[in-house]
Coordinates of C-alpha atoms in Angstrom, one line a residue:
M1 CA -20.7 -4.5 -24.8
S2 CA -17.2 -3.9 -23.6
V3 CA -16.0 -4.6 -20.1
A4 CA -15.3 -0.9 -19.6
A5 CA -18.9 -0.2 -20.5
E6 CA -20.3 -2.9 -18.3
S7 CA -18.2 -2.3 -15.2
T8 CA -18.7 0.5 -12.7
A9 CA -16.0 2.0 -10.5
P10 CA -15.8 0.3 -7.2
A11 CA -16.9 2.2 -4.1
H12 CA -14.0 3.5 -2.1
A13 CA -13.5 2.1 1.4
S14 CA -13.1 3.7 4.8
V15 CA -10.7 2.3 7.3
T16 CA -11.1 2.5 11.1
I17 CA -8.4 1.1 13.4
T18 CA -9.1 1.1 17.2
N19 CA -6.7 0.2 20.0
L20 CA -4.7 -2.1 17.8
H21 CA -2.0 -4.2 19.5
K22 CA 0.4 -6.7 17.9
S23 CA 3.2 -8.6 19.7
Y24 CA 5.7 -11.2 18.6
G25 CA 6.5 -13.1 21.7
S26 CA 7.5 -10.6 24.4
V27 CA 8.1 -7.9 21.8
E28 CA 5.1 -5.5 21.4
V29 CA 5.3 -4.0 18.0
L30 CA 2.0 -2.1 17.9
K31 CA 0.9 -0.5 21.2
G32 CA -2.7 0.7 20.9
I33 CA -2.9 2.3 17.4
N34 CA -6.0 4.4 16.6
M35 CA -6.4 5.7 13.1
T36 CA -9.1 6.5 10.5
V37 CA -8.8 6.7 6.7
E38 CA -11.8 8.3 5.0
P39 CA -13.0 7.2 1.6
G40 CA -10.8 8.6 -1.1
Q41 CA -8.1 9.7 1.3
V42 CA -4.4 9.1 0.9
V43 CA -2.7 8.5 4.3
C44 CA 1.1 8.1 4.4
L45 CA 2.8 6.3 7.3
I46 CA 6.3 7.5 7.9
G47 CA 8.8 6.8 10.6
P48 CA 12.1 4.8 11.3
S49 CA 12.5 1.2 10.4
G50 CA 11.0 -1.0 13.1
S51 CA 8.4 1.5 14.2
G52 CA 5.5 -0.9 13.3
K53 CA 4.4 0.7 10.0
S54 CA 4.5 -2.4 7.8
T55 CA 3.0 -4.5 10.6
L56 CA 0.1 -2.2 10.9
L57 CA -0.4 -2.4 7.1
R58 CA -0.3 -6.2 7.1
C59 CA -2.9 -6.3 10.0
V60 CA -5.4 -4.4 7.8
N61 CA -5.8 -7.4 5.5
M62 CA -4.9 -9.9 8.1
L63 CA -1.6 -11.0 6.8
E64 CA -0.7 -10.5 10.5
T65 CA -3.3 -11.3 13.2
P66 CA -3.6 -8.6 15.9
N67 CA -3.5 -9.6 19.5
Q68 CA -6.1 -7.0 20.5
G69 CA -8.2 -4.2 18.9
H70 CA -10.5 -3.8 16.0
I71 CA -10.1 -3.0 12.3
Q72 CA -13.0 -2.1 10.0
V73 CA -12.7 -1.8 6.3
A74 CA -15.8 -0.5 4.4
N75 CA -17.9 -1.3 7.5
H76 CA -16.7 -4.9 7.6
E77 CA -15.0 -6.0 10.9
V78 CA -11.7 -7.4 9.6
T79 CA -10.8 -8.7 13.1
D80 CA -14.1 -10.6 13.6
P81 CA -13.2 -14.3 14.0
D82 CA -16.1 -15.2 11.7
V83 CA -15.2 -12.8 8.9
D84 CA -14.7 -14.3 5.4
I85 CA -11.2 -12.9 5.1
N86 CA -10.7 -14.2 1.5
A87 CA -13.9 -12.4 0.4
L88 CA -12.8 -9.2 2.2
R89 CA -9.3 -9.4 0.6
Q90 CA -10.9 -9.2 -2.8
T91 CA -11.7 -5.5 -2.0
I92 CA -8.2 -4.8 -0.7
G93 CA -5.2 -4.5 -3.1
M94 CA -1.7 -4.7 -1.7
V95 CA 1.6 -3.8 -3.3
F96 CA 4.7 -5.2 -1.5
Q97 CA 8.4 -4.1 -1.5
Q98 CA 9.5 -7.1 -3.5
F99 CA 6.8 -7.2 -6.2
N100 CA 5.7 -10.8 -5.4
L101 CA 5.0 -11.6 -9.1
F102 CA 4.7 -15.3 -10.2
P103 CA 7.9 -15.8 -12.0
H104 CA 6.6 -18.7 -14.2
L105 CA 3.6 -16.7 -15.5
S106 CA 3.6 -13.9 -18.1
V107 CA 2.8 -10.4 -17.2
L108 CA -0.7 -10.8 -18.6
E109 CA -1.2 -14.1 -16.7
N110 CA 0.0 -12.5 -13.5
C111 CA -2.8 -10.0 -13.9
T112 CA -5.6 -12.5 -14.9
V113 CA -5.1 -15.5 -12.7
A114 CA -6.7 -14.1 -9.6
Q115 CA -9.5 -12.6 -11.6
I116 CA -10.3 -16.0 -13.1
K117 CA -9.9 -18.1 -9.9
V118 CA -11.3 -15.6 -7.3
L119 CA -13.6 -13.3 -9.1
K120 CA -14.8 -16.0 -11.5
R121 CA -14.3 -13.8 -14.6
D122 CA -14.0 -15.6 -17.9
K123 CA -10.7 -15.4 -19.7
A124 CA -11.7 -12.9 -22.2
Q125 CA -13.1 -10.5 -19.6
A126 CA -10.1 -11.0 -17.3
R127 CA -7.8 -10.3 -20.3
D128 CA -9.6 -7.0 -21.2
V129 CA -9.4 -5.8 -17.6
A130 CA -5.7 -6.8 -17.3
L131 CA -4.8 -5.0 -20.5
K132 CA -6.7 -1.9 -19.5
N133 CA -4.7 -1.8 -16.2
L134 CA -1.4 -2.6 -17.9
A135 CA -2.0 0.3 -20.2
K136 CA -2.8 2.5 -17.2
V137 CA 0.7 1.7 -15.8
G138 CA 2.3 2.1 -19.3
L139 CA 3.1 -1.6 -19.8
A140 CA 0.5 -2.9 -22.3
D141 CA 3.3 -3.7 -24.7
K142 CA 5.0 -6.0 -22.1
A143 CA 1.9 -8.3 -21.6
D144 CA 3.7 -11.4 -23.0
R145 CA 7.0 -10.8 -21.2
F146 CA 7.9 -12.7 -18.0
P147 CA 8.9 -10.9 -14.7
D148 CA 12.6 -11.7 -15.1
Q149 CA 12.6 -9.9 -18.5
L150 CA 11.5 -6.6 -16.8
S151 CA 13.3 -4.0 -14.7
G152 CA 12.4 -3.7 -11.0
G153 CA 10.4 -0.6 -11.7
Q154 CA 8.4 -2.3 -14.4
Q155 CA 7.8 -5.3 -12.2
Q156 CA 6.4 -3.0 -9.5
R157 CA 4.1 -1.3 -12.0
V158 CA 2.9 -4.8 -13.1
A159 CA 2.2 -5.5 -9.4
I160 CA 0.1 -2.4 -9.2
A161 CA -1.8 -3.4 -12.4
R162 CA -2.4 -6.8 -10.9
A163 CA -3.9 -5.3 -7.8
L164 CA -6.0 -2.9 -9.7
S165 CA -7.4 -5.7 -11.9
M166 CA -9.3 -7.0 -8.8
D167 CA -11.2 -3.7 -8.6
P168 CA -10.1 -2.9 -5.0
Q169 CA -11.9 -0.4 -2.8
L170 CA -8.6 0.2 -0.8
M171 CA -5.0 0.0 -1.9
L172 CA -2.2 -0.8 0.6
F173 CA 1.4 0.1 -0.4
D174 CA 4.3 -1.2 1.7
E175 CA 7.3 0.8 0.8
P176 CA 6.7 0.2 -2.9
T177 CA 9.8 2.0 -4.1
S178 CA 12.4 0.8 -1.5
A179 CA 13.7 -2.0 -3.7
L180 CA 14.0 0.1 -6.9
D181 CA 16.8 1.9 -8.6
P182 CA 16.5 5.6 -8.0
E183 CA 15.8 6.4 -11.7
T184 CA 12.8 4.0 -11.7
V185 CA 11.2 5.3 -8.5
G186 CA 9.5 8.2 -10.3
D187 CA 7.6 6.0 -12.6
V188 CA 6.0 4.1 -9.7
L189 CA 5.2 7.2 -7.8
A190 CA 3.6 8.8 -10.9
I191 CA 1.2 5.9 -11.0
M192 CA 0.4 6.3 -7.3
R193 CA -0.2 10.0 -7.8
E194 CA -2.6 9.2 -10.6
L195 CA -4.5 6.8 -8.4
A196 CA -4.7 9.4 -5.7
D197 CA -6.1 11.9 -8.2
E198 CA -8.8 9.4 -9.2
G199 CA -9.9 9.2 -5.6
M200 CA -8.5 5.7 -4.6
T201 CA -8.4 5.2 -0.9
M202 CA -4.7 4.5 -0.1
L203 CA -2.7 3.6 3.0
V204 CA 1.0 4.0 2.1
V205 CA 4.1 3.1 4.1
T206 CA 6.8 5.2 2.5
H207 CA 10.2 6.9 3.0
E208 CA 9.5 9.2 0.0
M209 CA 9.0 12.4 1.8
A210 CA 8.3 14.4 -1.4
F211 CA 5.5 12.1 -2.3
A212 CA 4.0 12.2 1.2
R213 CA 4.2 16.0 1.3
D214 CA 2.6 16.5 -2.2
V215 CA 0.0 13.7 -2.3
A216 CA -1.0 12.7 1.2
D217 CA -4.2 14.0 2.7
R218 CA -2.8 13.0 6.1
V219 CA 0.7 12.0 7.3
V220 CA 1.1 9.7 10.4
F221 CA 4.5 9.6 12.0
M222 CA 5.1 6.4 14.0
D223 CA 7.9 5.4 16.3
G224 CA 8.2 2.6 18.8
G225 CA 4.8 1.1 17.9
V226 CA 2.8 4.3 18.6
V227 CA 1.5 7.2 16.7
V228 CA 3.7 10.1 17.7
E229 CA 2.2 12.8 15.5
E230 CA -0.4 13.1 12.7
G231 CA -1.9 15.8 10.6
T232 CA -1.8 17.3 7.2
S233 CA 1.5 17.0 5.3
D234 CA 2.1 20.7 5.9
Q235 CA 1.7 20.2 9.6
V236 CA 3.7 17.0 10.1
I237 CA 6.4 17.4 7.5
G238 CA 6.4 21.2 7.1
N239 CA 6.0 22.1 10.8
P240 CA 6.4 19.1 13.1
Q241 CA 5.6 19.7 16.8
Q242 CA 7.0 16.7 18.5
P243 CA 10.8 16.5 19.1
R244 CA 11.0 12.9 17.9
T245 CA 9.3 13.9 14.6
Q246 CA 11.6 16.9 14.2
D247 CA 14.7 14.7 14.8
F248 CA 13.5 12.0 12.3
L249 CA 12.7 14.5 9.6
S250 CA 15.9 16.4 10.0
R251 CA 17.8 13.2 9.4
V252 CA 15.7 12.2 6.4
L253 CA 15.5 15.6 4.7
N254 CA 19.0 16.7 5.5
P255 CA 21.1 13.6 6.1
T256 CA 24.5 15.3 5.4
G257 CA 23.7 18.0 8.0
V258 CA 23.4 15.6 10.9
G259 CA 26.4 15.4 13.0
L260 CA 27.9 12.1 14.2
E261 CA 26.7 10.9 17.5
E262 CA 29.4 10.4 20.1
S263 CA 30.0 6.8 21.0

């Protein structure tokens, strides 16, 4: 029996964040964040650089340790000191800005190594799963290539295939297109749209307003470590109520129309 026939789609996780604080020394980056992501939802985090978006994302899988507050993923308390974080991370896929592929491994090996070492799949099963996900991102024919033989957009699509090969319940995307050439951005966003259509729970930090407007179930605007405004994309992007949100979107959506500030 094939892997596809044996496997079942993973359950999709919910995320609950309560009173989350994170500081670096005397600098408080997150100031009491409260947020929920329902199973199958796409929530896009937008806002200026330094607003705490990426830090929030990294707290969800404990790449950063919060100073205060609680995070639950699929009813597991991520912030419990006794949680098996390595086991929990098996259910959380993360795609970074800079791809983070292993340069000395082929594309196929990048997508199988964690399956074999962490999920304890045999090599044949891991290969089948990896090739299925590489085909999903349009790169099955690049399985034997190495990362430095691929474009940035192709490397990011491999990173997505690698994450999907672990059968995650939740996908985290930290500005996945920010390091890409403009003409390759669309390929990565198309994959993310497909995942959204399939019902994958996704928490996405992005500056791609068109993607957030078209794909997100909810948009959260952050600034200064707090949630300033949240709602549907039509509400937050189409008709923002808070002056700070209005100012940010006017600069992002119409950058040439913003006058120079007086020094």
